[in-house]
Amino acid sequence: AIRVSGAPFADYLALRWTHWSHLAIGIGGLFVLVMGWDLLSRATGREVTPGFMGDVLQSARADGALWLLVIAFCVAAPVTEELFARGFLYRGWSESFLGAGGAILLSSLAWTALHLQYDWFFFGEIFCIGLLFGYLRYRSGSTWLTIVLHALNNLAAVAQTMLLAG
């Protein structure tokens, strides 16, 4: 698809940095969104962190591989998932009849579908984060922005799970 478009690889995937204000807006928006979901989770009597995260953390600690978990969750997953969803899928779909709105919606659904380890409640949160990331990708023209925000979100989730798990 990239070759057919005639665009250079980095341009096709929007691998360019953006203005610092986009990063600040993204961090603020992500913070508000995640805190809202955490409040909803507490209000409905649910755990704030998914059981999957606690199980993986416990396993990584037992195996002495906590550093590997952090690299996988905070580097590898954000880079690969964002290049796929907000890089490749978004670019192709946004240039079709779907436009930017359809591309944001569909790439968020596809990204959510990658997270089968979570339940329906957390699917909702992941989908909303995907919509935010898609909007930021559209407004900023940068996939690096969504990679950084995704990494920060995952780092915060790992830290939160570690703190709550004791």
Short mmCIF file of C-alpha atoms in Angstrom, two decimals:
data_model
loop_
_atom_site.label_atom_id
_atom_site.label_comp_id
_atom_site.label_asym_id
_atom_site.label_seq_id
_atom_site.Cartn_x
_atom_site.Cartn_y
_atom_site.Cartn_z
CA ALA A 1 0.00 0.00 0.00
CA ILE A 2 2.82 2.39 0.78
CA ARG A 3 4.58 1.63 -2.50
CA VAL A 4 1.32 2.06 -4.47
CA SER A 5 0.73 5.46 -2.87
CA GLY A 6 4.11 6.70 -4.04
CA ALA A 7 4.68 8.38 -0.67
CA PRO A 8 7.90 7.88 1.26
CA PHE A 9 7.56 5.41 4.15
CA ALA A 10 7.92 8.04 6.90
CA ASP A 11 5.42 10.35 5.23
CA TYR A 12 2.86 7.60 4.67
CA LEU A 13 2.95 6.62 8.34
CA ALA A 14 3.17 10.26 9.52
CA LEU A 15 6.48 9.68 11.28
CA ARG A 16 7.11 13.32 12.01
CA TRP A 17 7.19 15.20 15.27
CA THR A 18 4.55 17.78 16.04
CA HIS A 19 4.27 20.96 18.05
CA TRP A 20 4.71 20.68 21.81
CA SER A 21 1.22 22.10 22.33
CA HIS A 22 -0.21 18.94 20.74
CA LEU A 23 1.70 16.86 23.28
CA ALA A 24 0.38 19.00 26.15
CA ILE A 25 -3.19 18.76 24.84
CA GLY A 26 -2.77 15.00 24.38
CA ILE A 27 -1.44 14.47 27.90
CA GLY A 28 -4.22 16.60 29.37
CA GLY A 29 -6.92 14.89 27.34
CA LEU A 30 -5.59 11.43 28.15
CA PHE A 31 -5.41 12.28 31.86
CA VAL A 32 -9.02 13.52 31.94
CA LEU A 33 -10.26 10.52 29.95
CA VAL A 34 -8.48 7.90 32.06
CA MET A 35 -9.46 9.58 35.33
CA GLY A 36 -13.08 9.63 34.15
CA TRP A 37 -12.97 5.90 33.43
CA ASP A 38 -11.27 5.25 36.78
CA LEU A 39 -14.04 7.17 38.57
CA LEU A 40 -16.69 5.23 36.64
CA SER A 41 -14.91 2.01 37.54
CA ARG A 42 -14.93 2.88 41.25
CA ALA A 43 -18.56 4.09 41.11
CA THR A 44 -19.69 0.78 39.63
CA GLY A 45 -17.69 -1.28 42.15
CA ARG A 46 -15.18 -2.53 39.61
CA GLU A 47 -11.44 -2.86 39.99
CA VAL A 48 -9.57 0.15 38.58
CA THR A 49 -6.93 -2.05 36.99
CA PRO A 50 -7.84 -5.09 34.93
CA GLY A 51 -7.07 -8.51 36.39
CA PHE A 52 -4.90 -9.24 33.38
CA MET A 53 -2.46 -6.49 34.40
CA GLY A 54 -2.13 -7.83 37.93
CA ASP A 55 -1.59 -11.38 36.69
CA VAL A 56 1.08 -10.33 34.20
CA LEU A 57 2.83 -8.15 36.77
CA GLN A 58 2.85 -10.97 39.32
CA SER A 59 4.24 -13.39 36.75
CA ALA A 60 6.94 -10.94 35.61
CA ARG A 61 8.01 -10.29 39.20
CA ALA A 62 8.16 -14.02 39.97
CA ASP A 63 10.33 -14.63 36.91
CA GLY A 64 12.58 -11.62 37.51
CA ALA A 65 11.42 -10.14 34.20
CA LEU A 66 9.77 -6.92 35.35
CA TRP A 67 12.12 -4.93 33.11
CA LEU A 68 10.98 -7.00 30.11
CA LEU A 69 7.33 -6.33 30.95
CA VAL A 70 7.99 -2.58 31.05
CA ILE A 71 9.79 -2.67 27.69
CA ALA A 72 7.01 -4.77 26.12
CA PHE A 73 4.15 -2.63 27.47
CA CYS A 74 5.77 0.78 27.26
CA VAL A 75 7.87 0.56 24.10
CA ALA A 76 7.10 -2.44 21.88
CA ALA A 77 3.29 -2.36 22.17
CA PRO A 78 2.91 1.41 21.62
CA VAL A 79 5.25 1.45 18.63
CA THR A 80 3.76 -1.55 16.83
CA GLU A 81 0.11 -0.84 17.65
CA GLU A 82 0.28 2.84 16.74
CA LEU A 83 2.15 2.23 13.49
CA PHE A 84 -0.58 -0.25 12.59
CA ALA A 85 -3.69 1.63 13.77
CA ARG A 86 -2.84 5.34 13.54
CA GLY A 87 -0.16 4.96 10.90
CA PHE A 88 -1.10 2.35 8.32
CA LEU A 89 -4.87 1.88 8.82
CA TYR A 90 -5.67 5.53 9.49
CA ARG A 91 -3.74 6.75 6.45
CA GLY A 92 -5.37 4.32 4.05
CA TRP A 93 -8.90 4.75 5.35
CA SER A 94 -8.66 8.53 5.68
CA GLU A 95 -7.87 8.80 1.98
CA SER A 96 -10.87 6.64 1.03
CA PHE A 97 -14.55 7.55 0.97
CA LEU A 98 -14.51 7.15 4.78
CA GLY A 99 -12.54 10.34 5.32
CA ALA A 100 -10.87 11.25 8.59
CA GLY A 101 -13.92 10.58 10.77
CA GLY A 102 -14.46 7.08 9.42
CA ALA A 103 -10.74 6.37 9.66
CA ILE A 104 -10.66 7.48 13.31
CA LEU A 105 -13.68 5.31 14.14
CA LEU A 106 -12.52 2.18 12.28
CA SER A 107 -8.89 2.38 13.39
CA SER A 108 -10.12 2.75 17.00
CA LEU A 109 -12.30 -0.35 16.60
CA ALA A 110 -9.41 -2.31 15.08
CA TRP A 111 -7.07 -1.18 17.86
CA THR A 112 -9.62 -2.13 20.51
CA ALA A 113 -9.95 -5.58 18.93
CA LEU A 114 -6.22 -6.13 19.51
CA HIS A 115 -6.87 -6.03 23.26
CA LEU A 116 -8.78 -9.30 23.69
CA GLN A 117 -7.27 -9.86 27.13
CA TYR A 118 -9.65 -7.29 28.65
CA ASP A 119 -13.36 -7.42 29.43
CA TRP A 120 -16.12 -5.29 27.89
CA PHE A 121 -15.73 -2.46 30.41
CA PHE A 122 -12.07 -2.01 29.56
CA PHE A 123 -12.90 -2.37 25.85
CA GLY A 124 -14.96 0.81 26.30
CA GLU A 125 -12.02 2.64 27.84
CA ILE A 126 -9.60 1.42 25.18
CA PHE A 127 -12.01 2.43 22.41
CA CYS A 128 -12.35 5.94 23.87
CA ILE A 129 -8.57 6.26 24.14
CA GLY A 130 -8.38 5.12 20.52
CA LEU A 131 -10.81 7.85 19.48
CA LEU A 132 -8.68 10.43 21.31
CA PHE A 133 -5.49 9.12 19.68
CA GLY A 134 -7.17 9.10 16.27
CA TYR A 135 -8.33 12.68 16.70
CA LEU A 136 -4.85 13.75 17.80
CA ARG A 137 -3.33 11.93 14.82
CA TYR A 138 -5.74 13.82 12.56
CA ARG A 139 -5.12 17.23 14.17
CA SER A 140 -1.35 16.92 14.54
CA GLY A 141 -0.49 14.85 11.48
CA SER A 142 1.88 12.85 13.67
CA THR A 143 1.97 9.20 14.59
CA TRP A 144 4.94 9.85 16.88
CA LEU A 145 2.58 11.85 19.09
CA THR A 146 0.24 8.89 19.52
CA ILE A 147 3.18 6.55 20.13
CA VAL A 148 4.45 8.78 22.94
CA LEU A 149 0.97 9.16 24.47
CA HIS A 150 0.34 5.41 24.21
CA ALA A 151 3.68 4.74 25.94
CA LEU A 152 2.86 7.22 28.72
CA ASN A 153 -0.58 5.65 29.19
CA ASN A 154 0.89 2.16 29.42
CA LEU A 155 3.63 3.31 31.80
CA ALA A 156 1.00 4.90 34.05
CA ALA A 157 -1.06 1.68 33.92
CA VAL A 158 1.94 -0.43 34.91
CA ALA A 159 2.82 1.98 37.74
CA GLN A 160 -0.79 2.05 38.94
CA THR A 161 -0.98 -1.74 38.93
CA MET A 162 2.30 -1.97 40.85
CA LEU A 163 1.10 0.50 43.45
CA LEU A 164 -2.29 -1.12 43.91
CA ALA A 165 -0.87 -4.66 43.90
CA GLY A 166 1.61 -3.71 46.60
#
